[in-house]
CSV table of C-alpha atoms in Angstrom, one decimal:
chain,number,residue,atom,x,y,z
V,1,UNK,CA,134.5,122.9,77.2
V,2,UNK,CA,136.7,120.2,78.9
V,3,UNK,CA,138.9,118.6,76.1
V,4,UNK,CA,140.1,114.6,76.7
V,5,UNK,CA,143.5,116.0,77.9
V,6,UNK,CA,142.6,118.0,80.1
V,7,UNK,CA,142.6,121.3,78.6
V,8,UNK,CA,139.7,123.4,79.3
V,9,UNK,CA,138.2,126.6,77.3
V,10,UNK,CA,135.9,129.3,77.8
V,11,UNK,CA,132.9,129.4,75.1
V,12,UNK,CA,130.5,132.1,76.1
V,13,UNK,CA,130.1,134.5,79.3
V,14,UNK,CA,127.1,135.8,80.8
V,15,UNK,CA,124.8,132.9,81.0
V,16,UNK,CA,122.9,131.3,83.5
V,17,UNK,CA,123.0,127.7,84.6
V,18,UNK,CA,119.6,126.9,82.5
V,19,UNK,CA,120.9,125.4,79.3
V,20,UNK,CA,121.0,122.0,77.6
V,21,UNK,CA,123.3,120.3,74.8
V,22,UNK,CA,123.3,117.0,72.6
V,23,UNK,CA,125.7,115.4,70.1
V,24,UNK,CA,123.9,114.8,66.5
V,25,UNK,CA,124.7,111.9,64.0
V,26,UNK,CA,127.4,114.1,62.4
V,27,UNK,CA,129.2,114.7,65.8
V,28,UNK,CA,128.1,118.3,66.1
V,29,UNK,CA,127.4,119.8,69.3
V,30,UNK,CA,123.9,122.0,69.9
V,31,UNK,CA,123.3,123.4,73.1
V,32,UNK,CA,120.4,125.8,74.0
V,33,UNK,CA,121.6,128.0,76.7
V,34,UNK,CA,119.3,130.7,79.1
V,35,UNK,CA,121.3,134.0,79.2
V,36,UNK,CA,121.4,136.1,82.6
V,37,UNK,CA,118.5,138.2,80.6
V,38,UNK,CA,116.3,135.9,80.0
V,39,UNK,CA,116.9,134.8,76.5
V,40,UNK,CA,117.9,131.6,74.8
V,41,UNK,CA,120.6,131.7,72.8
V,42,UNK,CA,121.5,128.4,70.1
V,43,UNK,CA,125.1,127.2,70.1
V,44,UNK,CA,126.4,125.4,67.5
V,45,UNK,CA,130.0,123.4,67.5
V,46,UNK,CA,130.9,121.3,64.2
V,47,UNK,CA,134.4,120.4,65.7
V,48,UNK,CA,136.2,123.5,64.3
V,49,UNK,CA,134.0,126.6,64.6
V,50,UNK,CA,131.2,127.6,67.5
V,51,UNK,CA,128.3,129.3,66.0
V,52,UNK,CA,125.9,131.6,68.3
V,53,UNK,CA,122.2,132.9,67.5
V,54,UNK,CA,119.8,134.2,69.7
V,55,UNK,CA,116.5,132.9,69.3
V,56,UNK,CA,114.4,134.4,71.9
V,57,UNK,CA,114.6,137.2,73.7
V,58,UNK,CA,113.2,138.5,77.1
V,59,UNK,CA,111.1,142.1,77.0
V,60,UNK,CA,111.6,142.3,80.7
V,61,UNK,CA,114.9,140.9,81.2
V,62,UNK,CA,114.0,138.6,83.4
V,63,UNK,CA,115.3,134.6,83.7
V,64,UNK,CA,112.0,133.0,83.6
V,65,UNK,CA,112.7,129.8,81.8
V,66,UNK,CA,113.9,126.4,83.5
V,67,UNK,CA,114.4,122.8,83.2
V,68,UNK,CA,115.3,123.2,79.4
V,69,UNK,CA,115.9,119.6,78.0
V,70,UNK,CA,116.5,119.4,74.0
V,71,UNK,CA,116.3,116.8,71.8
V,72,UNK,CA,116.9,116.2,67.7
V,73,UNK,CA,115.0,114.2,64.9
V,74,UNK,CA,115.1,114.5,61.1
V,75,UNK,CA,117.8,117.4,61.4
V,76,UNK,CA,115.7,119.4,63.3
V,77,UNK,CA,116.1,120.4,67.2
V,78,UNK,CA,112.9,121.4,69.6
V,79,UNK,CA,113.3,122.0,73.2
V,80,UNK,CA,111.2,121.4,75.6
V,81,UNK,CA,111.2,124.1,78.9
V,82,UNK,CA,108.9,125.9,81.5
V,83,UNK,CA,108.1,129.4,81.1
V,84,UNK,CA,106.8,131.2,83.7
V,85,UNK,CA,103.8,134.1,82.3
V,86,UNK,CA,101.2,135.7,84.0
V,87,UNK,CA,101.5,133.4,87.3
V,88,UNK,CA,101.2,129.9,85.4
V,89,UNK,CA,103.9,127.6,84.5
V,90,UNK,CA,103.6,126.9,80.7
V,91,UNK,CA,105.3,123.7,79.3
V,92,UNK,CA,106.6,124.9,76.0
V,93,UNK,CA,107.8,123.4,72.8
V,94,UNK,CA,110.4,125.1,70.8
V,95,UNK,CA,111.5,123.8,67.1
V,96,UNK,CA,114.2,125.5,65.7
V,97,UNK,CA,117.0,125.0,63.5
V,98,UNK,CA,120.4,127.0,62.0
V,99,UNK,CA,118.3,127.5,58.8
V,100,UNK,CA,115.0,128.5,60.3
V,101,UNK,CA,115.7,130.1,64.0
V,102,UNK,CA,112.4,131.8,64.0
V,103,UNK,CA,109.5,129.6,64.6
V,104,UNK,CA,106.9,130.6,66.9
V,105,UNK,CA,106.9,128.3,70.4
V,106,UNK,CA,103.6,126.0,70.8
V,107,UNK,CA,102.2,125.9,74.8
V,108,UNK,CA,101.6,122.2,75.4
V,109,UNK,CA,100.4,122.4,78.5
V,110,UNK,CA,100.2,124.2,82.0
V,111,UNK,CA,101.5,122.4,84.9
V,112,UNK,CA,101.6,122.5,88.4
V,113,UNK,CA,103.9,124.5,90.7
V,114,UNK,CA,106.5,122.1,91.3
V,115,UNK,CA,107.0,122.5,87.3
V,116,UNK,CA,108.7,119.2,86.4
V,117,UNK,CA,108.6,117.0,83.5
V,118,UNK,CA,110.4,114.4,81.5
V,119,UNK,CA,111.1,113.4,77.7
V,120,UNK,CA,111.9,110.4,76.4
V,121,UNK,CA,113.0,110.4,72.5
V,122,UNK,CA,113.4,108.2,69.9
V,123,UNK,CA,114.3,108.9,65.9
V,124,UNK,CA,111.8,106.0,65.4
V,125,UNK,CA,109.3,106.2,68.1
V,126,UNK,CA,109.2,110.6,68.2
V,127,UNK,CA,109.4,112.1,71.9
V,128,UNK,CA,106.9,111.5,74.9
V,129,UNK,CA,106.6,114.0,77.5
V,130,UNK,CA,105.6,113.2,81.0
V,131,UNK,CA,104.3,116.1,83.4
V,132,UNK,CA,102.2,116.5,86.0
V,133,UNK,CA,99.3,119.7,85.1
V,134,UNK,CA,97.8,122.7,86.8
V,135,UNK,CA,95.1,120.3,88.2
V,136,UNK,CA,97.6,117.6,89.5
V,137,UNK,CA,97.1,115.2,87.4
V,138,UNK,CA,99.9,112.9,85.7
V,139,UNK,CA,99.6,113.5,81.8
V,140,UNK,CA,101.3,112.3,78.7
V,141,UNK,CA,101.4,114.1,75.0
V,142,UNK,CA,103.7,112.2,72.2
V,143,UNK,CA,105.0,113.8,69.2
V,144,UNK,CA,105.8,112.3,66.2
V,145,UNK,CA,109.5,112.6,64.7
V,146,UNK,CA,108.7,115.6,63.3
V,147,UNK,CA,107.4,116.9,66.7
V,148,UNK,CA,103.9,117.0,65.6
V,149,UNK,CA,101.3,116.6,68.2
V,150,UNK,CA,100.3,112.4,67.9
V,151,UNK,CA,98.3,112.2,71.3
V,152,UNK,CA,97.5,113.5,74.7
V,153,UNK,CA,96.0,111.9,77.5
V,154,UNK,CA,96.0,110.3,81.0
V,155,UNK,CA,100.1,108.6,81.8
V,156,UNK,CA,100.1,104.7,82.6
V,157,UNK,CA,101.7,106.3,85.5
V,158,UNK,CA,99.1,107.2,87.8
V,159,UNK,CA,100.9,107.4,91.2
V,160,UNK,CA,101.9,110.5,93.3
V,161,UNK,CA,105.2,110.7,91.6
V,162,UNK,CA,108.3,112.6,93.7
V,163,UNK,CA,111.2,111.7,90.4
V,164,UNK,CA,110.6,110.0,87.5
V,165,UNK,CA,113.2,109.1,84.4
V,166,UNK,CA,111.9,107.4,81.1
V,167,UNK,CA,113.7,105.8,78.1
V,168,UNK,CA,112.2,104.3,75.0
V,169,UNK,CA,113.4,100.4,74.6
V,170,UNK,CA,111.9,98.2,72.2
V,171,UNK,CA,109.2,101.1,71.0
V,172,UNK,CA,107.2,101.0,74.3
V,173,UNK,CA,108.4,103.6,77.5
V,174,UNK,CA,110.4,102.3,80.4
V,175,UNK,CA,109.7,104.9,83.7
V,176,UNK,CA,111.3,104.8,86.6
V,177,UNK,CA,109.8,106.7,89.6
V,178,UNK,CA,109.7,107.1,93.5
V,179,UNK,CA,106.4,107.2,94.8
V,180,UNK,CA,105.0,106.0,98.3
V,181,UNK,CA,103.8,102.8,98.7
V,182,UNK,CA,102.3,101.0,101.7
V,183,UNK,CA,103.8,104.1,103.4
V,184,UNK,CA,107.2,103.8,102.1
V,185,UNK,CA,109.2,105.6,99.8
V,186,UNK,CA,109.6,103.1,97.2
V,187,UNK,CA,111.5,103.0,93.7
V,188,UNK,CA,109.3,101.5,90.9
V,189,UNK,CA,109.9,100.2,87.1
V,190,UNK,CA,106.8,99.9,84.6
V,191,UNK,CA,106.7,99.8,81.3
V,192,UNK,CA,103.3,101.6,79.2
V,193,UNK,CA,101.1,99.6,80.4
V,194,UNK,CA,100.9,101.0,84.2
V,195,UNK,CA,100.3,98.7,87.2
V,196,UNK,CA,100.2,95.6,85.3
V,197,UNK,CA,104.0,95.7,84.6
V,198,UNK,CA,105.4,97.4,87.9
V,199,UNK,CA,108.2,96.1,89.9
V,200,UNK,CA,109.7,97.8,93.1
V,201,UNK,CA,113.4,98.2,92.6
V,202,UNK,CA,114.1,99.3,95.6
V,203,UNK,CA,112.6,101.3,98.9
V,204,UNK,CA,113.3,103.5,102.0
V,205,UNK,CA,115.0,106.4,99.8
V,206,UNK,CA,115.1,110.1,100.1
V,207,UNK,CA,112.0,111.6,97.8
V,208,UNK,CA,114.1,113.7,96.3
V,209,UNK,CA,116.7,110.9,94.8
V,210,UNK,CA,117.9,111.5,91.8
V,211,UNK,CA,117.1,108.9,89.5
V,212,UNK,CA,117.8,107.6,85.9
V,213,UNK,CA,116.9,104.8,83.5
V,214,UNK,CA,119.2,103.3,80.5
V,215,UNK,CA,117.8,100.8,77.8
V,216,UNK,CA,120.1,99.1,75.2
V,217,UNK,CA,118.0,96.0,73.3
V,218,UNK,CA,116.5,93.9,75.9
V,219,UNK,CA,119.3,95.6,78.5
V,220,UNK,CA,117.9,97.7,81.3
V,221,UNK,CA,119.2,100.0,84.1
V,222,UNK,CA,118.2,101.8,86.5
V,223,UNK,CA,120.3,104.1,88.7
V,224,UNK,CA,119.4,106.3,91.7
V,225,UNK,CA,121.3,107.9,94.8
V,226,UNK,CA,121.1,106.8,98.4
V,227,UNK,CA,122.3,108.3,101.4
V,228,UNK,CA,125.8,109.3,100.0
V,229,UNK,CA,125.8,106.2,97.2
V,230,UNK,CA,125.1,105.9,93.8
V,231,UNK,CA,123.6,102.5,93.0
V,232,UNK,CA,122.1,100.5,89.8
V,233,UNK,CA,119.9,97.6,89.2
V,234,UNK,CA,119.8,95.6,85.7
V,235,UNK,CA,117.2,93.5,83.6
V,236,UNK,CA,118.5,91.2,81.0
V,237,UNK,CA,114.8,90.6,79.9
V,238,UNK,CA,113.4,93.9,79.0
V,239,UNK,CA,112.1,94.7,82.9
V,240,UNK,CA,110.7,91.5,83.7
V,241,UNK,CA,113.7,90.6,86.6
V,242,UNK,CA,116.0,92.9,87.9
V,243,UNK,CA,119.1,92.9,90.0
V,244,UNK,CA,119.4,93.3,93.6
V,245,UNK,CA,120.2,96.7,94.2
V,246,UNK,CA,124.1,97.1,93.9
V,247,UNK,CA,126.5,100.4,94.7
V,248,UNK,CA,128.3,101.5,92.0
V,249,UNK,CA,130.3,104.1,93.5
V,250,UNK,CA,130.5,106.9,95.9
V,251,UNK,CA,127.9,109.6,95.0
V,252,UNK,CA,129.5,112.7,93.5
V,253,UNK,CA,127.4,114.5,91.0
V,254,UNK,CA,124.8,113.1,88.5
V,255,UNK,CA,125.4,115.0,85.2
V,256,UNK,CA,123.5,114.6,82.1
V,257,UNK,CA,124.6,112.1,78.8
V,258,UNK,CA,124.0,112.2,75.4
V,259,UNK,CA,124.2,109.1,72.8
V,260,UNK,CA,123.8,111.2,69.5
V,261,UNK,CA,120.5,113.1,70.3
V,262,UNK,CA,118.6,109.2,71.1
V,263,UNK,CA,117.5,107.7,73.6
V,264,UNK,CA,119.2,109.6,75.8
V,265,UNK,CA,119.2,109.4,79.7
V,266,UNK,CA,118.5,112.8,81.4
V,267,UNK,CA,121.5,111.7,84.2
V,268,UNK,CA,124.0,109.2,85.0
V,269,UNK,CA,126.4,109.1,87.4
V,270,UNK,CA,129.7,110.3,86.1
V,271,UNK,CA,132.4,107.6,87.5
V,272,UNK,CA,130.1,105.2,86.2
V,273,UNK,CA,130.5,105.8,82.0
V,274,UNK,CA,134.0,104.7,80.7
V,275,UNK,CA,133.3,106.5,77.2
V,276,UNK,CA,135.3,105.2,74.7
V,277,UNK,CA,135.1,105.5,70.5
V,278,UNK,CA,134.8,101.9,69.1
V,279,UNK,CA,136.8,101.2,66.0
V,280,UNK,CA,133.7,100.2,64.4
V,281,UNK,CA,131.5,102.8,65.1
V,282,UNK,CA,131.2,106.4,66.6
V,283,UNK,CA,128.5,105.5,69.2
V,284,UNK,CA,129.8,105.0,73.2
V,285,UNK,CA,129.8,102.1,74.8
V,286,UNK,CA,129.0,101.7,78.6
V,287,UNK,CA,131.3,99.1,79.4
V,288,UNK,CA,132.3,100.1,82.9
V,289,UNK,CA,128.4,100.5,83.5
V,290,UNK,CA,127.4,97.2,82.1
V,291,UNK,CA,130.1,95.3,83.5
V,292,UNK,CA,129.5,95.4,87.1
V,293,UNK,CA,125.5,95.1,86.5
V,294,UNK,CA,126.8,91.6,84.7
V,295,UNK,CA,128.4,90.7,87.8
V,296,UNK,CA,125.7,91.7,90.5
V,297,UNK,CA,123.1,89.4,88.4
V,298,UNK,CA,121.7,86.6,91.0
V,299,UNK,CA,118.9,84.7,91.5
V,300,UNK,CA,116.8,87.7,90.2
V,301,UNK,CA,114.2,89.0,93.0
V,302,UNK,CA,111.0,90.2,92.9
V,303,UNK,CA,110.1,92.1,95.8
V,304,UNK,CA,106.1,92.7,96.6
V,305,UNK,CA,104.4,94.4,99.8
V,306,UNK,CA,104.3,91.3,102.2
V,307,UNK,CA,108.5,90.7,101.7
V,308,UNK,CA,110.6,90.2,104.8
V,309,UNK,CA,113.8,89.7,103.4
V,310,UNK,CA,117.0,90.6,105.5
V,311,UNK,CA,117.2,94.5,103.8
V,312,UNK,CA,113.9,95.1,104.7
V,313,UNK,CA,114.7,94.3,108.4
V,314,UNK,CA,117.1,96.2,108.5
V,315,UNK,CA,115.8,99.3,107.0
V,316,UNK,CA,112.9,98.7,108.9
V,317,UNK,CA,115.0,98.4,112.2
V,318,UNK,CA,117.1,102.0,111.2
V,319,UNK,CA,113.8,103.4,110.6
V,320,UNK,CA,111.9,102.1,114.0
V,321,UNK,CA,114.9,103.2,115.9
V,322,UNK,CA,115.0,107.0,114.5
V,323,UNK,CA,111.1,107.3,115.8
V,324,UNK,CA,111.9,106.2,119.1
V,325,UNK,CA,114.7,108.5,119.5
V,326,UNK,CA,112.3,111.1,118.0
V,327,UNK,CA,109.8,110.2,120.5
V,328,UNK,CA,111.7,109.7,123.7
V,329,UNK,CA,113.1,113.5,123.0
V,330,UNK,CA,109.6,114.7,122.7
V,331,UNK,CA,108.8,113.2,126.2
V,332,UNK,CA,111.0,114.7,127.6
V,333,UNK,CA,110.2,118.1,126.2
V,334,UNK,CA,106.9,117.4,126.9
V,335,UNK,CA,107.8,116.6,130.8
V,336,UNK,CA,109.7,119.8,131.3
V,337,UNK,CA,106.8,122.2,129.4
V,338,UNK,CA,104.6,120.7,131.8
V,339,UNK,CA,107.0,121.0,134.8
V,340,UNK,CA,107.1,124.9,133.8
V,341,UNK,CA,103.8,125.1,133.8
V,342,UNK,CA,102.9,123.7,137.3
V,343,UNK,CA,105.8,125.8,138.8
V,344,UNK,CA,104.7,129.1,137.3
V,345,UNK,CA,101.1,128.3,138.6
V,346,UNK,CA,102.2,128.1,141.9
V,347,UNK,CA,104.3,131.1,141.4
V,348,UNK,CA,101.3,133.1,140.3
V,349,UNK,CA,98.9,131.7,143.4
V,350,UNK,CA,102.2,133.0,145.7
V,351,UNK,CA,102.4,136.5,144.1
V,352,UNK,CA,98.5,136.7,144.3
V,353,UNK,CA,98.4,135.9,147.8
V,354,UNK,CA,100.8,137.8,148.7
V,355,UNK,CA,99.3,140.7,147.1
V,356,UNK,CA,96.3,140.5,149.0
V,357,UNK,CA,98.4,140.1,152.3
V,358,UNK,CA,99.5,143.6,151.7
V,359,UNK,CA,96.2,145.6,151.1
V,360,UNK,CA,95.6,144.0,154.9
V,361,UNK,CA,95.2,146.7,157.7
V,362,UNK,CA,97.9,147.3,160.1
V,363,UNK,CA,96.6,145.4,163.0
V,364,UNK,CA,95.9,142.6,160.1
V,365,UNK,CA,99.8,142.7,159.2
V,366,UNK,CA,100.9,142.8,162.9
V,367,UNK,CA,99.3,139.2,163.1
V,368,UNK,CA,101.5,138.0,160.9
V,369,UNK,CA,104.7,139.5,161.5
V,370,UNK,CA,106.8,136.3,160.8
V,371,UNK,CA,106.0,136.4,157.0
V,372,UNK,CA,109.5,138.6,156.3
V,373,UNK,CA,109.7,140.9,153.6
V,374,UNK,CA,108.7,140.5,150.1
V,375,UNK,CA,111.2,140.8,147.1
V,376,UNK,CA,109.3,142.9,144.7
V,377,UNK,CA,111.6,142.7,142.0
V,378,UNK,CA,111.0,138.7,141.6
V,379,UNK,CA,107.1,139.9,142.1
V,380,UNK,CA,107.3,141.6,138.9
V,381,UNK,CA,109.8,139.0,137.1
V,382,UNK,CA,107.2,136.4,137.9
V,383,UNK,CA,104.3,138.7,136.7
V,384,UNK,CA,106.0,139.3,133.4
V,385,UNK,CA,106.8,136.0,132.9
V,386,UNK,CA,106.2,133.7,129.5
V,387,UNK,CA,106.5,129.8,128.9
V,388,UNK,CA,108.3,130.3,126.1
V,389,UNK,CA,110.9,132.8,127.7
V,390,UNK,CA,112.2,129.8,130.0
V,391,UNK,CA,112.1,127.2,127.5
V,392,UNK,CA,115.2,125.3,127.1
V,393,UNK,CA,117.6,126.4,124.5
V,394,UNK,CA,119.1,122.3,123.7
V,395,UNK,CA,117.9,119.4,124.3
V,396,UNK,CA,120.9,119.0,127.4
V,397,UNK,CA,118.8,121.3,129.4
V,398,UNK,CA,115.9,119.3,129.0
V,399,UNK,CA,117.8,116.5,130.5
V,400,UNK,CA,119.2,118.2,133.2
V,401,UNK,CA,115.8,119.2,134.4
V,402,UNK,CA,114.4,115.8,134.1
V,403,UNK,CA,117.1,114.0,135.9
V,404,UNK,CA,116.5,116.4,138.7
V,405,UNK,CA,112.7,116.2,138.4
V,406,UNK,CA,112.1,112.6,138.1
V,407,UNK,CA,108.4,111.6,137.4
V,408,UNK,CA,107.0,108.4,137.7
């Protein structure tokens, strides 16, 4: 734990990096933490005292949980993680509490291999988790705020999804997602009701950006990495406009935030969160964050798949001029191979040749006295020879040998 002056303190050893934490109404810290033996072990801090039980463990010994996120309603904490068993990735749920550590973990699902999901929770609105099961399909199951099972089925999110965040604003879900569309890697917004509500944020981003979403009233924002940035996009009017995308900041490290157990964000980027008490309240305020999406809100723009603004030019142009370097390096690979090729089929019709020569009779040889001796040595080198023993070892060599050997 890293106090606000800088002092720093060791809690607990022997843990892996599998672990989750959250701040409660009463200020007191939980975390659930993986140990190096594959159990889970509950912490619990109430700002004089750390508390430690151990709530699951491992008959193997073996660290076989991951992505553990945790979340808090009516005084009681359930986690949500992947547990590998018997060669399937079960999506768990986990309820437990300091007065009753013991309660039996419910399988919600099996997903795929990738094993990703994503919760969203609200005291009001309960938790929704978003994963993707064993048969690949995008699914949804909401619990109540009791964590009781409410409903399962098919997510308004129906697109090959790379990252998604979600947030409750309003009592509906907020996702935001990369996905591919008209083959380009593409940042979206919806709200629960799917297509009908979509708005592409952004585009031509890595597919595995790390991504976030933050809802406050009719406030939204969205925040992802690119290249070596960290940038954000608001809505003023609950997702219906948004920002041009704007950089908040060189990218460092995404690390996760808690607002008192609700409606919490998974990550945000850390020089972006001035975190200061109010005098009114105990809740943090994103001013620094909120601040500079006020003052990066134009003429909002909604961008569709015919655009041709200026940014999409350009990435367009970066894009087009990659694939011709790509392409023009292939060539020449492809000019050399075939270069090879030619020369060691000549090479072998020489050696051949010359074989026969020698099985010729004396007075056949003395005919052709001016032939000279054969090297037998590069005989054999030739004979032994593969393609992909001369290849070039950079790309240099294969412009060396095509600005000697120029084709038409």
């Amino acid at each position: 734990m890293e106090t606000d002056n800088g002092g720093i303190s060791v809690i607990l050893s022997d843990v892996s990096k599998e672990y989750d934490g959250l701040c409660d109404k009463n200020d007191f810290f939980h975390f659930l933490i993986q140990t190096v033996k594959g159990g889970l072990l509950y912490l619990k801090y109430d700002g004089n005292v750390w508390k430690k039980y151990d709530i699951f463990q491992s008959k193997d010994k073996r660290q076989k949980i991951c992505n553990i996120k945790l979340t808090i309603s009516e005084n009681m904490l359930c986690a949500f993680y992947i547990m590998e068993h018997n060669d399937r990735n079960m999506l768990v749920k986990h309820c437990f509490s300091a007065e009753k550590l013991y309660v039996t973990p419910e399988i919600v699902d099996i997903v795929d291999s990738k094993k990703c999901f994503c919760i969203c929770s609200h005291s009001e609105d309960g938790t929704r988790v978003f994963y993707r099961d064993s048969a690949g399909r995008n699914q949804e199951t909401v619990f109540d705020k009791f964590f009781v099972r409410r409903n399962h089925g098919r997510s308004p999110v129906q697109s090959e999804v790379f990252s998604i965040a979600m947030a409750y604003n309003n009592h509906s879900a907020k996702y935001a997602y990369v996905t591919v569309k008209k083959n380009y890697t593409t940042l979206i917004f919806s709200g629960d009701n799917g297509q009908q509500s979509e708005k592409i944020i952004t585009f031509g981003i890595s597919r595995n950006s790390n991504i976030g979403i933050l809802c406050e009233n009719n406030a939204i924002i969205v925040f992802w990495t690119e290249g070596n940035k960290a940038m954000m996009s608001k809505s003023t009017d609950d997702g219906e406009n948004f920002t041009s995308p704007a950089i908040v900041g060189n990218y460092i490290e995404f690390v996760r935030y808690r607002e008192n157990g609700i409606n919490f964000s998974d990550c945000i980027h850390m020089s972006s969160v001035n975190m200061t008490k109010s005098k009114d309240n105990k809740q943090f305020e994103r001013n620094d964050l909120m601040n500079k999406a006020k003052n990066n809100f134009d003429t909002p723009r909604r961008f569709n798949s015919d655009i041709s603004s200026e940014e999409f030019v350009q990435k367009l142009g970066r894009i087009e001029q990659a694939v011709v370097q790509m392409s023009e390096n292939i060539g020449k690979l492809c000019i050399f191979l075939k270069e090879l090729e030619d020369f060691k089929t000549r090479s072998e019709f020489d050696v051949f040749s010359q074989i026969n020569n020698s099985q010729h009779t004396d007075s056949q040889r003395t005919e052709n006295d001016d032939i000279g001796e054969k090297d037998e040595e590069n005989i054999r080198l030739f004979e032994s020879m593969t393609i992909d023993e001369a290849l070039p070892n950079t790309e240099n060599d294969a412009d060396a040998f095509v600005a000697s050997h120029p084709t038409e």
